[in-house]
Amino acid sequence: MEGDALRGHLELLLLAALARREQHGYALIEWLRTQSAGALDLGEGSVYPALRRLEAAGCVSSSWRTDGGRRRRVYRLTKRGKTRLRSERQGWDDLVRTVDLVLQAS
Amino acid sequence: MSDSEAYLRELRRALPIWCRRRLLAEVAEHFAQAIAAEAERGVPTVEAEQLTVRRLGPAQALADQLLADLRSGALGRAGRFAVTLTATRLAAFATVTAIAVVLGAALVIPRSSSQPPALQRAAVSEGAADRACRVDGASLGNDANRVPILVTVAEPGATSVAPGAWRAPGVSRWPIGRSKGGPAMQTTVPACLVTVAKPGEIQVAAGVWRPARLSH
């Protein structure tokens, strides 16, 4: 799949990743890379601005945490984030179903 | 300089001072974790840094993305304000502030010395005109001899005046001390008449003064 198509859903993917458990930025990026089997070829740095957008929107919260002597910014899903994830997941399912219908008809 | 240091330096330069601290800290930590993870796979540090730089994407692009979010309001109203305070504008703001502080200090700092001038004896003549003391708010200072006055506060409304010239009318910032003794002497030149505004503060006006004590 083209990287651009996945990049457009980066925030949805981050919300989905955080739905599992709270994580810091690098761990999120590693998880996305692993789960997409390397298909998610985006500039990994873009994850950090995306996380800040989500935080500004109230969908995630974050805090500094010291782990093994290192300070890391840990992100977690908020209630609003869970609602948005549910809504966007539904929207994605509808999109996929509609595209499938059209492609099958052709 | 290592690749990670160069990347962070480029990122720091590309971002306004107000909004770069957190991103720099997160990207620095990202490098640390990436290098550690690659080291576990047997990848040397230098190669791990190069790989991480490639995966992160250009530092300028990352900065541009954050700046675009700030300008668009995607990071809230505070973020939109923060982006206007670039390093250049901050420097200009600091310069203007420094100038304002200097000008303000020049206006606030008293022009007169905080130390009273040395006390000198004024000329005394016998049979000087016995003019009543008076208070005159429009009186001029005796700038001719500029000999200072030592005043003592006996009690509100009454003062003892020692020989000397007098300063321009106004509130004196000199400390008021106890009289060191000796009678006050009369002078023929217009002298000061002081009123006690409040303890530690005297009002100096033109007038003639009588020996010993003044009252008004």
PDB file of C-alpha atoms in Angstrom:
ATOM      1  CA  MET A   1       0.000   0.000   0.000  1.00  0.00           C
ATOM      2  CA  GLU A   2       1.279   3.455  -0.772  1.00  0.00           C
ATOM      3  CA  GLY A   3       2.808   5.242   2.203  1.00  0.00           C
ATOM      4  CA  ASP A   4       0.650   8.307   1.563  1.00  0.00           C
ATOM      5  CA  ALA A   5      -2.563   6.358   2.097  1.00  0.00           C
ATOM      6  CA  LEU A   6      -1.365   5.089   5.432  1.00  0.00           C
ATOM      7  CA  ARG A   7       0.067   8.468   6.436  1.00  0.00           C
ATOM      8  CA  GLY A   8      -3.387   9.944   6.082  1.00  0.00           C
ATOM      9  CA  HIS A   9      -4.577   7.621   8.835  1.00  0.00           C
ATOM     10  CA  LEU A  10      -1.624   8.070  11.140  1.00  0.00           C
ATOM     11  CA  GLU A  11      -3.677   9.543  13.964  1.00  0.00           C
ATOM     12  CA  LEU A  12      -6.150   6.660  13.779  1.00  0.00           C
ATOM     13  CA  LEU A  13      -3.268   4.186  13.902  1.00  0.00           C
ATOM     14  CA  LEU A  14      -1.757   5.935  16.904  1.00  0.00           C
ATOM     15  CA  LEU A  15      -5.080   5.871  18.721  1.00  0.00           C
ATOM     16  CA  ALA A  16      -5.384   2.163  17.967  1.00  0.00           C
ATOM     17  CA  ALA A  17      -1.869   1.541  19.252  1.00  0.00           C
ATOM     18  CA  LEU A  18      -2.571   3.418  22.475  1.00  0.00           C
ATOM     19  CA  ALA A  19      -5.842   1.548  22.971  1.00  0.00           C
ATOM     20  CA  ARG A  20      -3.723  -1.488  23.836  1.00  0.00           C
ATOM     21  CA  ARG A  21      -1.671   0.261  26.494  1.00  0.00           C
ATOM     22  CA  GLU A  22       0.131   3.504  27.232  1.00  0.00           C
ATOM     23  CA  GLN A  23       3.436   3.843  25.426  1.00  0.00           C
ATOM     24  CA  HIS A  24       6.182   6.293  24.641  1.00  0.00           C
ATOM     25  CA  GLY A  25       6.889   7.590  21.158  1.00  0.00           C
ATOM     26  CA  TYR A  26       9.606   5.165  20.138  1.00  0.00           C
ATOM     27  CA  ALA A  27       7.620   2.156  21.314  1.00  0.00           C
ATOM     28  CA  LEU A  28       4.615   3.365  19.316  1.00  0.00           C
ATOM     29  CA  ILE A  29       6.721   3.709  16.193  1.00  0.00           C
ATOM     30  CA  GLU A  30       8.234   0.257  16.668  1.00  0.00           C
ATOM     31  CA  TRP A  31       4.797  -1.265  17.120  1.00  0.00           C
ATOM     32  CA  LEU A  32       3.443   0.411  13.978  1.00  0.00           C
ATOM     33  CA  ARG A  33       6.435  -0.754  11.968  1.00  0.00           C
ATOM     34  CA  THR A  34       6.112  -4.295  13.235  1.00  0.00           C
ATOM     35  CA  GLN A  35       2.347  -4.544  12.831  1.00  0.00           C
ATOM     36  CA  SER A  36       2.459  -3.150   9.319  1.00  0.00           C
ATOM     37  CA  ALA A  37       5.275  -5.540   8.393  1.00  0.00           C
ATOM     38  CA  GLY A  38       7.307  -2.581   7.268  1.00  0.00           C
ATOM     39  CA  ALA A  39       4.602  -1.266   4.947  1.00  0.00           C
ATOM     40  CA  LEU A  40       4.143   1.869   7.006  1.00  0.00           C
ATOM     41  CA  ASP A  41       6.964   3.766   5.372  1.00  0.00           C
ATOM     42  CA  LEU A  42       6.563   7.205   6.819  1.00  0.00           C
ATOM     43  CA  GLY A  43       9.028   9.629   8.318  1.00  0.00           C
ATOM     44  CA  GLU A  44       8.954   8.347  11.858  1.00  0.00           C
ATOM     45  CA  GLY A  45       9.502  11.847  13.149  1.00  0.00           C
ATOM     46  CA  SER A  46       5.984  12.723  12.002  1.00  0.00           C
ATOM     47  CA  VAL A  47       4.663  10.615  14.865  1.00  0.00           C
ATOM     48  CA  TYR A  48       5.663  13.254  17.399  1.00  0.00           C
ATOM     49  CA  PRO A  49       3.707  16.143  15.847  1.00  0.00           C
ATOM     50  CA  ALA A  50       0.786  13.740  15.370  1.00  0.00           C
ATOM     51  CA  LEU A  51       0.871  12.856  19.051  1.00  0.00           C
ATOM     52  CA  ARG A  52       0.874  16.540  19.946  1.00  0.00           C
ATOM     53  CA  ARG A  53      -2.154  17.130  17.695  1.00  0.00           C
ATOM     54  CA  LEU A  54      -3.959  14.301  19.413  1.00  0.00           C
ATOM     55  CA  GLU A  55      -3.031  15.714  22.782  1.00  0.00           C
ATOM     56  CA  ALA A  56      -4.216  19.194  21.819  1.00  0.00           C
ATOM     57  CA  ALA A  57      -7.504  17.609  20.732  1.00  0.00           C
ATOM     58  CA  GLY A  58      -7.822  15.912  24.098  1.00  0.00           C
ATOM     59  CA  CYS A  59      -7.615  12.426  22.656  1.00  0.00           C
ATOM     60  CA  VAL A  60      -4.418  11.508  24.462  1.00  0.00           C
ATOM     61  CA  SER A  61      -2.639  12.732  27.527  1.00  0.00           C
ATOM     62  CA  SER A  62       1.041  12.482  28.283  1.00  0.00           C
ATOM     63  CA  SER A  63       3.538  12.897  31.045  1.00  0.00           C
ATOM     64  CA  TRP A  64       7.226  12.509  31.612  1.00  0.00           C
ATOM     65  CA  ARG A  65       8.205   9.314  33.323  1.00  0.00           C
ATOM     66  CA  THR A  66      11.590   8.109  34.498  1.00  0.00           C
ATOM     67  CA  ASP A  67      12.302   4.546  33.536  1.00  0.00           C
ATOM     68  CA  GLY A  68      15.667   2.960  34.170  1.00  0.00           C
ATOM     69  CA  GLY A  69      17.254   6.357  34.668  1.00  0.00           C
ATOM     70  CA  ARG A  70      15.865   7.716  31.410  1.00  0.00           C
ATOM     71  CA  ARG A  71      13.094  10.293  31.034  1.00  0.00           C
ATOM     72  CA  ARG A  72      10.434   9.344  28.518  1.00  0.00           C
ATOM     73  CA  ARG A  73       7.221  11.006  27.428  1.00  0.00           C
ATOM     74  CA  VAL A  74       4.495   8.422  27.900  1.00  0.00           C
ATOM     75  CA  TYR A  75       1.161   8.740  26.089  1.00  0.00           C
ATOM     76  CA  ARG A  76      -2.185   7.256  27.029  1.00  0.00           C
ATOM     77  CA  LEU A  77      -5.646   7.269  25.523  1.00  0.00           C
ATOM     78  CA  THR A  78      -8.279   9.480  27.089  1.00  0.00           C
ATOM     79  CA  LYS A  79     -12.013   8.973  27.152  1.00  0.00           C
ATOM     80  CA  ARG A  80     -12.378  11.347  24.243  1.00  0.00           C
ATOM     81  CA  GLY A  81      -9.673   9.442  22.412  1.00  0.00           C
ATOM     82  CA  LYS A  82     -11.560   6.182  22.875  1.00  0.00           C
ATOM     83  CA  THR A  83     -14.697   7.783  21.494  1.00  0.00           C
ATOM     84  CA  ARG A  84     -12.827   9.141  18.507  1.00  0.00           C
ATOM     85  CA  LEU A  85     -11.154   5.782  17.908  1.00  0.00           C
ATOM     86  CA  ARG A  86     -14.554   4.064  17.904  1.00  0.00           C
ATOM     87  CA  SER A  87     -15.942   6.628  15.500  1.00  0.00           C
ATOM     88  CA  GLU A  88     -12.989   6.571  13.114  1.00  0.00           C
ATOM     89  CA  ARG A  89     -12.820   2.800  13.163  1.00  0.00           C
ATOM     90  CA  GLN A  90     -16.464   2.698  12.167  1.00  0.00           C
ATOM     91  CA  GLY A  91     -15.753   5.201   9.426  1.00  0.00           C
ATOM     92  CA  TRP A  92     -12.860   3.093   8.197  1.00  0.00           C
ATOM     93  CA  ASP A  93     -14.954  -0.075   8.175  1.00  0.00           C
ATOM     94  CA  ASP A  94     -17.649   1.712   6.196  1.00  0.00           C
ATOM     95  CA  LEU A  95     -15.051   2.968   3.722  1.00  0.00           C
ATOM     96  CA  VAL A  96     -13.521  -0.456   3.244  1.00  0.00           C
ATOM     97  CA  ARG A  97     -16.955  -2.073   2.805  1.00  0.00           C
ATOM     98  CA  THR A  98     -18.012   0.518   0.249  1.00  0.00           C
ATOM     99  CA  VAL A  99     -14.799   0.244  -1.746  1.00  0.00           C
ATOM    100  CA  ASP A 100     -15.057  -3.540  -1.657  1.00  0.00           C
ATOM    101  CA  LEU A 101     -18.592  -3.414  -2.997  1.00  0.00           C
ATOM    102  CA  VAL A 102     -17.559  -1.188  -5.868  1.00  0.00           C
ATOM    103  CA  LEU A 103     -14.502  -3.228  -6.730  1.00  0.00           C
ATOM    104  CA  GLN A 104     -16.421  -6.495  -6.622  1.00  0.00           C
ATOM    105  CA  ALA A 105     -19.084  -5.038  -8.858  1.00  0.00           C
ATOM    106  CA  SER A 106     -16.487  -4.129 -11.434  1.00  0.00           C
TER     107      SER A 106
ATOM    108  CA  MET B   1      29.789  15.618  15.991  1.00  0.00           C
ATOM    109  CA  SER B   2      27.680  12.484  15.758  1.00  0.00           C
ATOM    110  CA  ASP B   3      24.748  12.122  13.370  1.00  0.00           C
ATOM    111  CA  SER B   4      22.284  12.301  16.243  1.00  0.00           C
ATOM    112  CA  GLU B   5      23.869  15.496  17.597  1.00  0.00           C
ATOM    113  CA  ALA B   6      23.841  17.062  14.147  1.00  0.00           C
ATOM    114  CA  TYR B   7      20.190  16.116  13.688  1.00  0.00           C
ATOM    115  CA  LEU B   8      19.201  17.596  17.049  1.00  0.00           C
ATOM    116  CA  ARG B   9      21.163  20.746  16.354  1.00  0.00           C
ATOM    117  CA  GLU B  10      19.411  21.199  13.021  1.00  0.00           C
ATOM    118  CA  LEU B  11      16.054  20.612  14.685  1.00  0.00           C
ATOM    119  CA  ARG B  12      16.850  23.125  17.415  1.00  0.00           C
ATOM    120  CA  ARG B  13      17.756  25.802  14.885  1.00  0.00           C
ATOM    121  CA  ALA B  14      14.622  25.177  12.861  1.00  0.00           C
ATOM    122  CA  LEU B  15      12.220  25.658  15.770  1.00  0.00           C
ATOM    123  CA  PRO B  16      11.275  28.716  17.822  1.00  0.00           C
ATOM    124  CA  ILE B  17      12.638  28.686  21.319  1.00  0.00           C
ATOM    125  CA  TRP B  18       9.175  28.474  22.861  1.00  0.00           C
ATOM    126  CA  CYS B  19       8.148  25.205  21.314  1.00  0.00           C
ATOM    127  CA  ARG B  20      11.233  23.159  20.791  1.00  0.00           C
ATOM    128  CA  ARG B  21      12.131  21.898  24.242  1.00  0.00           C
ATOM    129  CA  ARG B  22       9.699  19.012  24.370  1.00  0.00           C
ATOM    130  CA  LEU B  23      10.245  17.834  20.808  1.00  0.00           C
ATOM    131  CA  LEU B  24      14.015  17.973  21.208  1.00  0.00           C
ATOM    132  CA  ALA B  25      13.791  15.929  24.397  1.00  0.00           C
ATOM    133  CA  GLU B  26      11.561  13.326  22.740  1.00  0.00           C
ATOM    134  CA  VAL B  27      13.699  13.028  19.627  1.00  0.00           C
ATOM    135  CA  ALA B  28      16.862  12.783  21.734  1.00  0.00           C
ATOM    136  CA  GLU B  29      15.260   9.977  23.708  1.00  0.00           C
ATOM    137  CA  HIS B  30      14.143   8.412  20.420  1.00  0.00           C
ATOM    138  CA  PHE B  31      17.764   8.289  19.264  1.00  0.00           C
ATOM    139  CA  ALA B  32      18.872   6.756  22.549  1.00  0.00           C
ATOM    140  CA  GLN B  33      16.282   3.988  22.353  1.00  0.00           C
ATOM    141  CA  ALA B  34      16.815   3.337  18.665  1.00  0.00           C
ATOM    142  CA  ILE B  35      20.568   3.019  19.123  1.00  0.00           C
ATOM    143  CA  ALA B  36      20.063   0.684  22.070  1.00  0.00           C
ATOM    144  CA  ALA B  37      17.575  -1.466  20.101  1.00  0.00           C
ATOM    145  CA  GLU B  38      19.905  -1.700  17.089  1.00  0.00           C
ATOM    146  CA  ALA B  39      22.827  -2.508  19.372  1.00  0.00           C
ATOM    147  CA  GLU B  40      20.894  -5.561  20.580  1.00  0.00           C
ATOM    148  CA  ARG B  41      20.757  -6.647  16.953  1.00  0.00           C
ATOM    149  CA  GLY B  42      24.505  -6.196  16.675  1.00  0.00           C
ATOM    150  CA  VAL B  43      24.352  -2.923  14.765  1.00  0.00           C
ATOM    151  CA  PRO B  44      27.193  -0.507  15.649  1.00  0.00           C
ATOM    152  CA  THR B  45      26.264   2.893  17.101  1.00  0.00           C
ATOM    153  CA  VAL B  46      27.336   4.898  14.066  1.00  0.00           C
ATOM    154  CA  GLU B  47      25.225   2.787  11.702  1.00  0.00           C
ATOM    155  CA  ALA B  48      22.328   2.797  14.139  1.00  0.00           C
ATOM    156  CA  GLU B  49      22.428   6.606  14.230  1.00  0.00           C
ATOM    157  CA  GLN B  50      22.468   6.827  10.445  1.00  0.00           C
ATOM    158  CA  LEU B  51      19.540   4.416  10.212  1.00  0.00           C
ATOM    159  CA  THR B  52      17.589   6.396  12.805  1.00  0.00           C
ATOM    160  CA  VAL B  53      18.242   9.661  10.990  1.00  0.00           C
ATOM    161  CA  ARG B  54      16.928   8.122   7.749  1.00  0.00           C
ATOM    162  CA  ARG B  55      13.847   6.751   9.464  1.00  0.00           C
ATOM    163  CA  LEU B  56      13.058   9.997  11.289  1.00  0.00           C
ATOM    164  CA  GLY B  57      13.130  11.947   8.047  1.00  0.00           C
ATOM    165  CA  PRO B  58      14.672  15.390   7.542  1.00  0.00           C
ATOM    166  CA  ALA B  59      14.843  17.536  10.670  1.00  0.00           C
ATOM    167  CA  GLN B  60      13.589  20.553   8.732  1.00  0.00           C
ATOM    168  CA  ALA B  61      10.535  18.591   7.581  1.00  0.00           C
ATOM    169  CA  LEU B  62       9.766  17.615  11.162  1.00  0.00           C
ATOM    170  CA  ALA B  63      10.130  21.223  12.299  1.00  0.00           C
ATOM    171  CA  ASP B  64       7.974  22.445   9.410  1.00  0.00           C
ATOM    172  CA  GLN B  65       5.261  20.002  10.383  1.00  0.00           C
ATOM    173  CA  LEU B  66       5.233  21.212  13.977  1.00  0.00           C
ATOM    174  CA  LEU B  67       5.247  24.854  12.882  1.00  0.00           C
ATOM    175  CA  ALA B  68       2.387  24.219  10.463  1.00  0.00           C
ATOM    176  CA  ASP B  69       0.370  22.645  13.268  1.00  0.00           C
ATOM    177  CA  LEU B  70       1.112  25.608  15.514  1.00  0.00           C
ATOM    178  CA  ARG B  71       0.033  28.146  12.893  1.00  0.00           C
ATOM    179  CA  SER B  72      -3.117  26.271  11.961  1.00  0.00           C
ATOM    180  CA  GLY B  73      -4.240  26.100  15.566  1.00  0.00           C
ATOM    181  CA  ALA B  74      -4.063  22.330  15.611  1.00  0.00           C
ATOM    182  CA  LEU B  75      -2.101  22.622  18.825  1.00  0.00           C
ATOM    183  CA  GLY B  76      -4.473  25.103  20.412  1.00  0.00           C
ATOM    184  CA  ARG B  77      -4.476  28.888  20.815  1.00  0.00           C
ATOM    185  CA  ALA B  78      -1.369  28.932  23.027  1.00  0.00           C
ATOM    186  CA  GLY B  79       0.487  27.073  20.333  1.00  0.00           C
ATOM    187  CA  ARG B  80      -0.538  29.594  17.708  1.00  0.00           C
ATOM    188  CA  PHE B  81       0.752  32.412  19.871  1.00  0.00           C
ATOM    189  CA  ALA B  82       3.987  30.604  20.609  1.00  0.00           C
ATOM    190  CA  VAL B  83       4.906  30.272  16.957  1.00  0.00           C
ATOM    191  CA  THR B  84       4.999  34.041  16.543  1.00  0.00           C
ATOM    192  CA  LEU B  85       7.761  34.311  19.085  1.00  0.00           C
ATOM    193  CA  THR B  86      10.620  33.213  16.932  1.00  0.00           C
ATOM    194  CA  ALA B  87      14.170  33.575  18.118  1.00  0.00           C
ATOM    195  CA  THR B  88      14.624  36.698  15.990  1.00  0.00           C
ATOM    196  CA  ARG B  89      11.573  38.378  17.422  1.00  0.00           C
ATOM    197  CA  LEU B  90      12.604  37.320  20.893  1.00  0.00           C
ATOM    198  CA  ALA B  91      15.943  39.024  20.402  1.00  0.00           C
ATOM    199  CA  ALA B  92      14.209  42.181  19.220  1.00  0.00           C
ATOM    200  CA  PHE B  93      11.844  42.026  22.183  1.00  0.00           C
ATOM    201  CA  ALA B  94      14.785  41.621  24.574  1.00  0.00           C
ATOM    202  CA  THR B  95      16.536  44.619  23.045  1.00  0.00           C
ATOM    203  CA  VAL B  96      13.480  46.841  23.365  1.00  0.00           C
ATOM    204  CA  THR B  97      12.957  45.686  26.940  1.00  0.00           C
ATOM    205  CA  ALA B  98      16.564  46.429  27.848  1.00  0.00           C
ATOM    206  CA  ILE B  99      16.280  49.930  26.415  1.00  0.00           C
ATOM    207  CA  ALA B 100      13.034  50.509  28.316  1.00  0.00           C
ATOM    208  CA  VAL B 101      14.643  49.345  31.559  1.00  0.00           C
ATOM    209  CA  VAL B 102      17.600  51.679  31.083  1.00  0.00           C
ATOM    210  CA  LEU B 103      15.335  54.638  30.290  1.00  0.00           C
ATOM    211  CA  GLY B 104      13.084  53.831  33.205  1.00  0.00           C
ATOM    212  CA  ALA B 105      16.020  53.633  35.580  1.00  0.00           C
ATOM    213  CA  ALA B 106      17.250  57.006  34.375  1.00  0.00           C
ATOM    214  CA  LEU B 107      13.878  58.527  35.210  1.00  0.00           C
ATOM    215  CA  VAL B 108      13.450  56.826  38.555  1.00  0.00           C
ATOM    216  CA  ILE B 109      16.912  57.261  40.004  1.00  0.00           C
ATOM    217  CA  PRO B 110      16.977  60.485  41.991  1.00  0.00           C
ATOM    218  CA  ARG B 111      18.982  63.199  40.323  1.00  0.00           C
ATOM    219  CA  SER B 112      20.315  64.488  43.582  1.00  0.00           C
ATOM    220  CA  SER B 113      22.899  62.624  45.523  1.00  0.00           C
ATOM    221  CA  SER B 114      21.667  60.444  48.340  1.00  0.00           C
ATOM    222  CA  GLN B 115      24.398  61.933  50.518  1.00  0.00           C
ATOM    223  CA  PRO B 116      23.788  65.416  51.865  1.00  0.00           C
ATOM    224  CA  PRO B 117      26.476  67.924  50.879  1.00  0.00           C
ATOM    225  CA  ALA B 118      28.968  68.871  53.539  1.00  0.00           C
ATOM    226  CA  LEU B 119      27.589  71.344  56.029  1.00  0.00           C
ATOM    227  CA  GLN B 120      29.274  74.751  56.094  1.00  0.00           C
ATOM    228  CA  ARG B 121      28.827  77.795  58.196  1.00  0.00           C
ATOM    229  CA  ALA B 122      26.859  80.541  56.605  1.00  0.00           C
ATOM    230  CA  ALA B 123      27.787  84.180  56.915  1.00  0.00           C
ATOM    231  CA  VAL B 124      26.259  85.783  59.959  1.00  0.00           C
ATOM    232  CA  SER B 125      25.800  89.446  60.558  1.00  0.00           C
ATOM    233  CA  GLU B 126      24.582  91.229  63.625  1.00  0.00           C
ATOM    234  CA  GLY B 127      21.411  93.192  63.503  1.00  0.00           C
ATOM    235  CA  ALA B 128      19.949  91.375  60.634  1.00  0.00           C
ATOM    236  CA  ALA B 129      16.444  92.281  59.651  1.00  0.00           C
ATOM    237  CA  ASP B 130      13.994  90.555  61.776  1.00  0.00           C
ATOM    238  CA  ARG B 131      11.610  89.356  59.229  1.00  0.00           C
ATOM    239  CA  ALA B 132       8.966  86.946  60.105  1.00  0.00           C
ATOM    240  CA  CYS B 133       9.334  83.477  58.931  1.00  0.00           C
ATOM    241  CA  ARG B 134       6.962  82.488  56.330  1.00  0.00           C
ATOM    242  CA  VAL B 135       6.132  79.625  54.137  1.00  0.00           C
ATOM    243  CA  ASP B 136       6.132  80.281  50.499  1.00  0.00           C
ATOM    244  CA  GLY B 137       5.372  77.402  48.205  1.00  0.00           C
ATOM    245  CA  ALA B 138       6.697  79.227  45.170  1.00  0.00           C
ATOM    246  CA  SER B 139      10.045  80.086  46.710  1.00  0.00           C
ATOM    247  CA  LEU B 140      13.208  79.562  44.795  1.00  0.00           C
ATOM    248  CA  GLY B 141      16.213  77.759  46.081  1.00  0.00           C
ATOM    249  CA  ASN B 142      19.311  79.613  47.120  1.00  0.00           C
ATOM    250  CA  ASP B 143      21.604  78.412  44.445  1.00  0.00           C
ATOM    251  CA  ALA B 144      24.077  81.240  44.993  1.00  0.00           C
ATOM    252  CA  ASN B 145      26.147  79.587  47.672  1.00  0.00           C
ATOM    253  CA  ARG B 146      24.696  76.116  47.619  1.00  0.00           C
ATOM    254  CA  VAL B 147      25.550  75.600  51.236  1.00  0.00           C
ATOM    255  CA  PRO B 148      23.386  72.854  52.571  1.00  0.00           C
ATOM    256  CA  ILE B 149      21.118  73.003  55.526  1.00  0.00           C
ATOM    257  CA  LEU B 150      21.072  70.796  58.497  1.00  0.00           C
ATOM    258  CA  VAL B 151      17.619  70.594  59.920  1.00  0.00           C
ATOM    259  CA  THR B 152      16.393  68.817  62.920  1.00  0.00           C
ATOM    260  CA  VAL B 153      12.880  67.842  63.678  1.00  0.00           C
ATOM    261  CA  ALA B 154      11.947  68.978  67.149  1.00  0.00           C
ATOM    262  CA  GLU B 155       8.308  68.189  66.817  1.00  0.00           C
ATOM    263  CA  PRO B 156       5.746  68.326  64.024  1.00  0.00           C
ATOM    264  CA  GLY B 157       5.248  71.903  62.973  1.00  0.00           C
ATOM    265  CA  ALA B 158       8.440  73.174  64.610  1.00  0.00           C
ATOM    266  CA  THR B 159      11.993  72.751  63.554  1.00  0.00           C
ATOM    267  CA  SER B 160      15.421  73.874  64.573  1.00  0.00           C
ATOM    268  CA  VAL B 161      17.485  75.222  61.764  1.00  0.00           C
ATOM    269  CA  ALA B 162      21.222  75.373  61.792  1.00  0.00           C
ATOM    270  CA  PRO B 163      23.326  77.754  59.709  1.00  0.00           C
ATOM    271  CA  GLY B 164      23.586  77.043  56.064  1.00  0.00           C
ATOM    272  CA  ALA B 165      22.039  77.729  52.757  1.00  0.00           C
ATOM    273  CA  TRP B 166      19.034  75.991  51.564  1.00  0.00           C
ATOM    274  CA  ARG B 167      18.052  73.845  48.750  1.00  0.00           C
ATOM    275  CA  ALA B 168      15.284  74.324  46.282  1.00  0.00           C
ATOM    276  CA  PRO B 169      11.797  73.830  47.558  1.00  0.00           C
ATOM    277  CA  GLY B 170      10.686  70.314  47.552  1.00  0.00           C
ATOM    278  CA  VAL B 171      10.831  67.219  49.606  1.00  0.00           C
ATOM    279  CA  SER B 172      14.260  66.442  50.925  1.00  0.00           C
ATOM    280  CA  ARG B 173      15.490  62.939  50.817  1.00  0.00           C
ATOM    281  CA  TRP B 174      18.185  63.620  53.340  1.00  0.00           C
ATOM    282  CA  PRO B 175      17.840  61.780  56.598  1.00  0.00           C
ATOM    283  CA  ILE B 176      16.639  63.838  59.505  1.00  0.00           C
ATOM    284  CA  GLY B 177      18.923  63.563  62.507  1.00  0.00           C
ATOM    285  CA  ARG B 178      19.015  64.849  66.031  1.00  0.00           C
ATOM    286  CA  SER B 179      20.470  68.270  66.619  1.00  0.00           C
ATOM    287  CA  LYS B 180      24.114  68.233  67.577  1.00  0.00           C
ATOM    288  CA  GLY B 181      23.685  71.266  69.726  1.00  0.00           C
ATOM    289  CA  GLY B 182      24.593  74.903  69.270  1.00  0.00           C
ATOM    290  CA  PRO B 183      22.157  77.724  68.718  1.00  0.00           C
ATOM    291  CA  ALA B 184      20.674  78.334  65.368  1.00  0.00           C
ATOM    292  CA  MET B 185      21.975  81.482  63.821  1.00  0.00           C
ATOM    293  CA  GLN B 186      20.363  84.100  61.735  1.00  0.00           C
ATOM    294  CA  THR B 187      21.428  85.046  58.280  1.00  0.00           C
ATOM    295  CA  THR B 188      20.678  88.059  56.125  1.00  0.00           C
ATOM    296  CA  VAL B 189      20.264  86.133  52.946  1.00  0.00           C
ATOM    297  CA  PRO B 190      16.994  84.478  52.201  1.00  0.00           C
ATOM    298  CA  ALA B 191      17.146  81.215  53.981  1.00  0.00           C
ATOM    299  CA  CYS B 192      15.050  78.226  54.070  1.00  0.00           C
ATOM    300  CA  LEU B 193      11.994  77.677  56.046  1.00  0.00           C
ATOM    301  CA  VAL B 194      11.239  74.111  56.531  1.00  0.00           C
ATOM    302  CA  THR B 195       8.064  72.370  57.355  1.00  0.00           C
ATOM    303  CA  VAL B 196       7.770  68.887  58.551  1.00  0.00           C
ATOM    304  CA  ALA B 197       5.764  66.881  56.107  1.00  0.00           C
ATOM    305  CA  LYS B 198       6.185  63.693  58.051  1.00  0.00           C
ATOM    306  CA  PRO B 199       8.990  62.115  60.047  1.00  0.00           C
ATOM    307  CA  GLY B 200      11.989  61.728  57.840  1.00  0.00           C
ATOM    308  CA  GLU B 201      10.646  64.050  55.196  1.00  0.00           C
ATOM    309  CA  ILE B 202      10.911  67.840  55.120  1.00  0.00           C
ATOM    310  CA  GLN B 203       9.578  70.448  52.809  1.00  0.00           C
ATOM    311  CA  VAL B 204      11.948  73.294  52.058  1.00  0.00           C
ATOM    312  CA  ALA B 205      10.684  76.728  51.070  1.00  0.00           C
ATOM    313  CA  ALA B 206      12.054  80.218  50.921  1.00  0.00           C
ATOM    314  CA  GLY B 207      11.935  82.521  53.888  1.00  0.00           C
ATOM    315  CA  VAL B 208      13.930  83.971  56.738  1.00  0.00           C
ATOM    316  CA  TRP B 209      14.443  82.202  59.934  1.00  0.00           C
ATOM    317  CA  ARG B 210      14.741  83.191  63.488  1.00  0.00           C
ATOM    318  CA  PRO B 211      17.245  81.884  65.950  1.00  0.00           C
ATOM    319  CA  ALA B 212      16.749  78.735  67.844  1.00  0.00           C
ATOM    320  CA  ARG B 213      13.371  77.510  66.878  1.00  0.00           C
ATOM    321  CA  LEU B 214      11.028  78.013  64.052  1.00  0.00           C
ATOM    322  CA  SER B 215       7.368  77.621  64.165  1.00  0.00           C
ATOM    323  CA  HIS B 216       4.700  78.262  61.604  1.00  0.00           C
TER     324      HIS B 216
END
